[in-house]
Amino acid sequence: MEFILWYNVIRILTRDDDIPSIIINGARNLFRTKKFEVDIATAFVNANGLRIIKDLLINGKPYLVTSKITKKAYDWLVNQRIEPRLYDDLHAKLYIMHNNNAYIALISSSNLTKRGFMVNFEVDVMLRGEVTDSYYEQLLKIFNTIWNTSRPITQSDLAFLQSINKNVKVTNKNLQISINR
């Protein structure tokens, strides 16, 4: 039996820190031999964001809640036997990877998109520690509250989300957004 003593680690991250690599490598190192869960609550999910963390989603047991998802992202998740859930008006961005002993969590301004993790200037707080600490308990309670009040995504939800996605276009690098009505 391997004995690991974890101390709480808190780290502030921005896009200059390569957030995806830090999270993925940290999770790989932390959860080498043990099964782990990946709990995600984020406002927006697209396929490019899923590609960034696909190893975590495929190798872990994922639970994902969002308020907006692209059809391509939804289809990829369903093909992986991951059933995303919908929480209306979710703005939080919370990513928790955990097993029976330890966790890594990201409290973030980053949506689950390539822009959120690699392009936009976001500020994220990463926590790492044992599952017996109070940070973990609080974060898991928050995620479970979101999960328990979310609902399965229906085909009418998908159609509505697709109509929103088609009507919102980023027009330039200055992020001026035009909405077609």
XYZ file of N, CA and C in Angstrom:
543
model
N 0.844 -1.181 0.000
C 0.000 0.000 0.000
C 0.890 1.244 0.000
N 0.628 2.108 -0.941
C 1.407 3.332 -1.059
C 0.825 4.399 -0.144
N 1.671 5.047 0.629
C 1.242 6.100 1.527
C 1.660 7.437 0.930
N 0.706 8.288 0.680
C 0.998 9.607 0.128
C 0.487 10.649 1.105
N 1.344 11.548 1.500
C 0.937 12.643 2.361
C 0.757 13.876 1.494
N -0.453 14.384 1.426
C -0.748 15.554 0.602
C -0.941 16.754 1.498
N -0.362 17.804 1.115
C -0.614 19.076 1.762
C -1.449 19.900 0.800
N -2.286 20.748 1.357
C -3.066 21.614 0.483
C -2.127 22.482 -0.338
N -2.373 22.527 -1.618
C -1.605 23.380 -2.512
C -2.594 24.299 -3.200
N -2.330 25.574 -3.158
C -3.168 26.537 -3.856
C -2.266 27.270 -4.842
N -2.724 27.339 -6.088
C -1.924 27.983 -7.123
C -2.838 28.843 -7.988
N -2.380 30.036 -8.336
C -3.117 30.926 -9.231
C -2.577 30.703 -10.639
N -3.468 30.524 -11.606
C -3.078 30.231 -12.985
C -3.702 31.233 -13.948
N -2.985 31.520 -15.023
C -3.521 32.284 -16.145
C -3.147 31.546 -17.423
N -3.553 32.065 -18.576
C -3.258 31.387 -19.842
C -1.754 31.231 -20.076
N -0.941 32.083 -19.466
C 0.509 31.975 -19.606
C 1.065 30.725 -18.928
N 0.263 30.097 -18.075
C 0.704 28.912 -17.340
C 0.357 27.599 -18.034
N -0.270 27.622 -19.196
C -0.691 26.400 -19.887
C -1.577 25.551 -18.970
N -2.713 26.102 -18.622
C -3.648 25.484 -17.685
C -3.997 24.043 -18.060
N -4.325 23.742 -19.327
C -4.672 22.352 -19.634
C -3.555 21.365 -19.275
N -2.320 21.676 -19.597
C -1.213 20.762 -19.289
C -1.042 20.586 -17.791
N -1.150 21.669 -17.048
C -0.994 21.589 -15.595
C -2.067 20.689 -14.991
N -3.299 20.871 -15.407
C -4.401 20.077 -14.862
C -4.284 18.618 -15.296
N -4.061 18.382 -16.577
C -4.000 17.009 -17.084
C -2.806 16.266 -16.489
N -1.624 16.882 -16.487
C -0.453 16.222 -15.910
C -0.605 16.026 -14.409
N -1.185 16.997 -13.739
C -1.424 16.850 -12.306
C -2.360 15.699 -12.011
N -3.413 15.578 -12.807
C -4.361 14.478 -12.619
C -3.708 13.141 -12.939
N -2.939 13.079 -14.012
C -2.241 11.826 -14.348
C -1.326 11.391 -13.212
N -0.556 12.328 -12.675
C 0.364 11.991 -11.589
C -0.374 11.607 -10.321
N -1.457 12.285 -10.059
C -2.199 12.044 -8.834
C -2.985 10.735 -8.886
N -3.525 10.420 -10.049
C -4.442 9.283 -10.153
C -3.888 8.163 -11.027
N -2.617 7.897 -10.959
C -1.989 6.876 -11.814
C -2.661 5.519 -11.744
N -2.895 5.018 -10.551
C -3.374 3.651 -10.415
C -4.809 3.556 -9.931
N -5.387 4.634 -9.544
C -6.727 4.587 -8.972
C -7.738 5.230 -9.901
N -8.934 4.707 -9.901
C -10.005 5.316 -10.688
C -10.377 6.657 -10.072
N -10.776 7.579 -10.927
C -11.101 8.905 -10.430
C -12.324 9.440 -11.148
N -12.970 10.399 -10.500
C -14.119 11.087 -11.073
C -13.688 12.458 -11.551
N -14.396 12.944 -12.551
C -14.177 14.285 -13.077
C -15.529 14.988 -13.037
N -15.666 15.941 -12.133
C -16.908 16.697 -11.981
C -16.702 18.075 -12.595
N -17.547 18.417 -13.561
C -17.406 19.691 -14.257
C -18.740 20.426 -14.254
N -18.698 21.670 -13.804
C -19.839 22.567 -13.920
C -19.304 23.824 -14.598
N -19.790 24.106 -15.793
C -19.293 25.259 -16.534
C -20.402 25.831 -17.401
N -20.325 27.118 -17.650
C -21.378 27.799 -18.398
C -21.443 27.358 -19.853
N -20.302 27.105 -20.482
C -20.297 26.815 -21.915
C -19.304 25.713 -22.240
N -19.717 24.809 -23.120
C -18.878 23.687 -23.559
C -18.928 23.621 -25.075
N -17.737 23.483 -25.698
C -17.717 23.192 -27.126
C -16.732 22.055 -27.400
N -16.729 21.579 -28.633
C -15.912 20.415 -28.991
C -14.427 20.678 -28.826
N -13.970 21.898 -29.136
C -12.548 22.207 -28.970
C -12.131 22.128 -27.503
N -12.994 22.528 -26.606
C -12.705 22.420 -25.181
C -12.638 20.972 -24.734
N -13.549 20.153 -25.250
C -13.536 18.731 -24.902
C -12.271 18.045 -25.395
N -11.795 18.441 -26.570
C -10.556 17.856 -27.099
C -9.379 18.094 -26.158
N -9.363 19.255 -25.519
C -8.264 19.604 -24.616
C -8.206 18.649 -23.421
N -9.359 18.268 -22.882
C -9.367 17.428 -21.678
C -9.910 16.020 -21.942
N -9.901 15.592 -23.206
C -10.523 14.303 -23.528
C -9.914 13.142 -22.764
N -8.598 13.176 -22.484
C -7.982 12.094 -21.723
C -8.594 11.974 -20.334
N -8.852 13.102 -19.694
C -9.496 13.068 -18.379
C -10.905 12.499 -18.477
N -11.624 12.905 -19.513
C -13.002 12.443 -19.675
C -13.064 10.952 -20.000
N -12.143 10.478 -20.813
C -12.148 9.070 -21.217
C -11.622 8.168 -20.103
N -10.585 8.609 -19.396
C -9.960 7.779 -18.366
C -10.623 7.898 -16.999
N -11.357 8.964 -16.784
C -12.050 9.147 -15.513
C -13.524 8.804 -15.649
N -14.255 9.048 -14.594
C -15.715 8.889 -14.615
C -16.299 10.295 -14.566
N -16.682 10.832 -15.737
C -17.079 12.248 -15.790
C -18.556 12.507 -15.499
N -18.776 13.647 -14.854
C -20.100 14.211 -14.633
C -20.000 15.655 -15.102
N -20.825 16.054 -16.068
C -20.712 17.379 -16.661
C -22.063 18.077 -16.660
N -22.069 19.307 -16.139
C -23.264 20.147 -16.125
C -22.903 21.457 -16.800
N -23.786 21.941 -17.658
C -23.549 23.198 -18.367
C -24.870 23.914 -18.600
N -24.778 25.172 -18.988
C -25.999 25.884 -19.388
C -26.042 26.084 -20.894
N -24.915 25.827 -21.567
C -24.880 25.977 -23.021
C -23.832 25.017 -23.584
N -24.217 24.268 -24.608
C -23.324 23.284 -25.213
C -23.591 23.240 -26.716
N -22.538 23.069 -27.493
C -22.740 22.937 -28.937
C -23.197 21.512 -29.246
N -23.866 21.350 -30.382
C -24.329 20.017 -30.784
C -23.156 19.076 -30.983
N -22.079 19.568 -31.576
C -20.889 18.738 -31.800
C -20.315 18.229 -30.466
N -20.262 19.094 -29.471
C -19.771 18.689 -28.153
C -20.725 17.683 -27.514
N -22.021 17.949 -27.610
C -23.016 17.036 -27.051
C -22.896 15.657 -27.698
N -22.815 15.631 -29.028
C -22.715 14.350 -29.737
C -21.461 13.585 -29.330
N -20.324 14.279 -29.183
C -19.084 13.605 -28.782
C -19.246 12.986 -27.396
N -19.819 13.752 -26.476
C -20.021 13.229 -25.120
C -20.920 11.993 -25.124
N -22.027 12.073 -25.833
C -22.958 10.938 -25.881
C -22.284 9.716 -26.518
N -21.479 9.931 -27.559
C -20.744 8.818 -28.173
C -19.750 8.185 -27.203
N -19.277 8.956 -26.232
C -18.368 8.439 -25.200
C -19.137 7.890 -23.994
N -20.450 7.831 -24.115
C -21.344 7.382 -23.040
C -21.286 8.295 -21.816
N -21.145 9.576 -22.097
C -21.175 10.603 -21.063
C -22.446 11.399 -21.291
N -23.289 11.499 -20.292
C -24.550 12.206 -20.441
C -24.477 13.573 -19.763
N -24.237 14.619 -20.543
C -24.191 15.962 -19.938
C -25.571 16.377 -19.462
N -25.584 17.244 -18.470
C -26.839 17.739 -17.928
C -26.914 19.245 -18.097
N -28.123 19.770 -18.005
C -28.378 21.193 -18.221
C -28.792 21.853 -16.910
N -28.176 22.995 -16.653
C -28.534 23.832 -15.504
C -28.730 25.234 -16.069
N -29.969 25.682 -16.102
C -30.261 26.994 -16.664
C -29.525 28.081 -15.880
N -28.957 29.031 -16.600
C -28.295 30.196 -16.016
C -27.068 29.871 -15.163
N -26.396 28.773 -15.451
C -25.150 28.452 -14.752
C -24.040 29.366 -15.251
N -23.364 30.024 -14.364
C -22.239 30.868 -14.750
C -20.934 30.380 -14.106
N -21.034 29.547 -13.094
C -19.858 29.026 -12.400
C -19.006 28.172 -13.331
N -17.711 28.117 -13.017
C -16.792 27.230 -13.732
C -16.010 26.480 -12.664
N -16.353 25.222 -12.477
C -15.766 24.408 -11.429
C -15.390 23.058 -12.016
N -14.121 22.688 -11.855
C -13.599 21.426 -12.370
C -12.969 20.691 -11.185
N -13.460 19.488 -10.866
C -12.927 18.724 -9.735
C -12.564 17.324 -10.225
N -11.302 16.946 -10.060
C -10.856 15.586 -10.336
C -10.519 14.978 -8.981
N -11.105 13.794 -8.672
C -10.888 13.235 -7.337
C -11.044 11.720 -7.334
N -10.378 11.107 -6.365
C -10.578 9.692 -6.083
C -10.859 9.579 -4.589
N -10.660 8.402 -4.012
C -10.976 8.228 -2.592
C -9.977 8.918 -1.665
N -8.818 9.328 -2.195
C -7.772 9.880 -1.343
C -7.472 11.357 -1.579
N -7.458 11.776 -2.829
C -6.944 13.101 -3.158
C -7.807 13.773 -4.223
N -7.559 15.075 -4.384
C -8.307 15.824 -5.406
C -7.446 16.938 -5.985
N -7.826 17.349 -7.186
C -7.354 18.577 -7.809
C -8.605 19.304 -8.254
N -8.711 20.583 -7.935
C -9.890 21.358 -8.335
C -9.439 22.667 -8.966
N -10.239 23.124 -9.897
C -10.003 24.400 -10.548
C -11.269 25.226 -10.373
N -11.148 26.348 -9.692
C -12.224 27.319 -9.585
C -11.822 28.398 -10.569
N -12.665 28.617 -11.565
C -12.139 29.219 -12.773
C -13.071 30.246 -13.380
N -12.495 31.091 -14.204
C -13.310 31.929 -15.077
C -13.358 31.308 -16.477
N -12.680 30.171 -16.664
C -12.547 29.526 -17.977
C -13.703 28.576 -18.279
N -14.410 28.866 -19.376
C -15.376 27.899 -19.882
C -14.617 26.716 -20.468
N -15.337 25.631 -20.729
C -14.712 24.445 -21.315
C -14.655 24.615 -22.840
N -13.781 25.545 -23.239
C -13.560 25.869 -24.651
C -12.067 26.108 -24.844
N -11.623 26.049 -26.081
C -10.223 26.350 -26.365
C -9.920 27.801 -26.002
N -10.843 28.696 -26.334
C -10.645 30.107 -25.992
C -10.548 30.281 -24.475
N -11.392 29.570 -23.737
C -11.394 29.688 -22.290
C -10.110 29.208 -21.644
N -9.536 28.143 -22.186
C -8.334 27.574 -21.584
C -7.031 28.077 -22.198
N -7.070 28.574 -23.443
C -5.800 28.853 -24.100
C -5.679 30.241 -24.738
N -6.781 30.930 -24.972
C -6.719 32.191 -25.707
C -7.088 33.379 -24.819
N -8.266 33.348 -24.239
C -8.722 34.455 -23.398
C -7.829 34.594 -22.175
N -7.762 35.792 -21.646
C -7.040 35.971 -20.386
C -8.012 35.641 -19.268
N -7.811 34.500 -18.650
C -8.655 34.016 -17.559
C -7.794 33.907 -16.308
N -8.424 33.915 -15.156
C -7.720 33.694 -13.903
C -8.397 32.516 -13.201
N -7.598 31.525 -12.876
C -8.097 30.301 -12.264
C -7.334 30.021 -10.976
N -8.012 29.435 -10.019
C -7.375 29.024 -8.776
C -7.406 27.503 -8.740
N -6.227 26.902 -8.615
C -6.130 25.450 -8.536
C -5.870 25.061 -7.085
N -6.628 24.099 -6.610
C -6.448 23.546 -5.270
C -6.091 22.075 -5.407
N -5.214 21.615 -4.565
C -4.868 20.193 -4.555
C -4.718 19.770 -3.108
N -5.259 18.617 -2.765
C -5.156 18.163 -1.385
C -5.794 16.819 -1.181
N -6.011 16.483 0.076
C -6.662 15.234 0.452
C -8.165 15.451 0.528
N -8.910 14.391 0.282
C -10.370 14.516 0.293
C -10.928 14.745 1.692
N -10.078 14.701 2.705
C -10.542 14.960 4.069
C -10.510 16.445 4.421
N -9.974 17.282 3.526
C -9.903 18.699 3.893
C -11.206 19.431 3.596
N -11.381 20.570 4.256
C -12.655 21.291 4.162
C -12.876 21.924 2.791
N -11.803 22.288 2.073
C -11.987 22.834 0.720
C -12.687 21.813 -0.168
N -12.200 20.591 -0.123
C -12.787 19.535 -0.952
C -14.256 19.344 -0.595
N -14.543 19.264 0.685
C -15.926 19.058 1.109
C -16.837 20.177 0.608
N -16.368 21.423 0.692
C -17.167 22.563 0.223
C -17.365 22.516 -1.287
N -16.285 22.235 -2.021
C -16.379 22.186 -3.482
C -17.307 21.073 -3.938
N -17.191 19.903 -3.325
C -18.053 18.786 -3.700
C -19.515 19.087 -3.366
N -19.750 19.760 -2.262
C -21.117 20.146 -1.899
C -21.698 21.099 -2.940
N -20.889 22.065 -3.385
C -21.338 22.994 -4.431
C -21.648 22.236 -5.713
N -20.726 21.361 -6.137
C -20.970 20.616 -7.374
C -22.223 19.756 -7.247
N -22.373 19.051 -6.135
C -23.533 18.179 -5.957
C -24.841 18.964 -5.959
N -24.827 20.169 -5.425
C -26.015 21.029 -5.469
C -26.366 21.356 -6.927
N -25.352 21.718 -7.703
C -25.580 22.011 -9.124
C -26.077 20.764 -9.844
N -25.406 19.636 -9.626
C -25.772 18.374 -10.289
C -27.212 17.976 -9.950
N -27.550 18.041 -8.668
C -28.871 17.585 -8.228
C -30.013 18.483 -8.684
N -29.711 19.723 -9.058
C -30.763 20.605 -9.559
C -30.715 20.745 -11.080
N -29.787 20.044 -11.717
C -29.721 20.051 -13.179
C -30.672 18.985 -13.729
N -30.767 18.954 -15.047
C -31.664 17.976 -15.677
C -31.029 17.443 -16.950
N -31.491 16.287 -17.406
C -30.968 15.770 -18.684
C -31.255 16.746 -19.823
N -30.378 16.767 -20.798
C -30.565 17.630 -21.967
C -31.493 16.913 -22.946
N -32.579 17.588 -23.325
C -33.551 17.011 -24.256
C -33.235 17.461 -25.680
N -33.895 16.852 -26.646
C -33.725 17.263 -28.039
C -34.214 18.694 -28.259
N -35.262 19.102 -27.554
C -35.723 20.484 -27.705
C -34.711 21.460 -27.095
N -34.043 21.058 -26.003
C -32.964 21.883 -25.453
C -31.859 22.060 -26.488
N -31.486 20.965 -27.130
C -30.421 21.014 -28.142
C -30.804 21.923 -29.302
N -32.040 21.807 -29.751
C -32.497 22.651 -30.858
C -32.453 24.123 -30.454
N -32.883 24.431 -29.246
C -32.847 25.805 -28.770
C -31.406 26.306 -28.667
N -30.513 25.488 -28.096
C -29.107 25.882 -27.962
C -28.454 26.074 -29.329
N -28.819 25.229 -30.290
C -28.286 25.390 -31.654
C -28.744 26.708 -32.268
N -29.996 27.074 -32.035
C -30.489 28.339 -32.598
C -29.745 29.521 -31.988
N -29.420 29.444 -30.715
C -28.636 30.503 -30.075
C -27.238 30.546 -30.682
N -26.608 29.379 -30.825
C -25.246 29.320 -31.370
C -25.178 29.883 -32.780
N -26.215 29.663 -33.579
C -26.214 30.163 -34.959
C -26.395 31.670 -35.018
N -27.052 32.231 -34.019
C -27.350 33.658 -34.032
C -26.288 34.527 -33.384
N -25.332 33.926 -32.725
C -24.270 34.694 -32.081
C -22.968 34.406 -32.818
N -22.326 35.469 -33.309
C -21.075 35.318 -34.046
C -20.064 36.327 -33.547
N -18.849 35.866 -33.327
C -17.768 36.780 -32.979
C -17.297 37.399 -34.278
N -17.322 38.725 -34.355
C -17.036 39.384 -35.627
C -15.573 39.757 -35.813
N -14.793 39.891 -34.728
C -13.364 40.168 -34.877
C -12.622 39.832 -33.600
N -11.311 40.059 -33.623
C -10.488 39.700 -32.470
C -10.740 40.577 -31.262
N -11.390 41.710 -31.454
C -11.720 42.572 -30.322
C -12.977 42.086 -29.602
N -13.484 40.952 -30.021
C -14.637 40.310 -29.406
C -15.900 41.153 -29.439
N -16.072 41.882 -30.521
C -17.350 42.567 -30.713
C -18.315 41.484 -31.186
N -19.398 41.379 -30.500
C -20.342 40.313 -30.793
C -21.569 40.890 -31.475
N -21.985 40.235 -32.555
C -23.220 40.645 -33.206
C -24.246 39.551 -33.016
N -25.452 39.952 -32.754
C -26.535 38.985 -32.580
C -27.508 39.195 -33.711
N -27.724 38.124 -34.474
C -28.677 38.178 -35.601
C -30.074 37.916 -35.065
N -31.006 38.756 -35.451
C -32.392 38.549 -34.997
C -33.299 38.419 -36.179
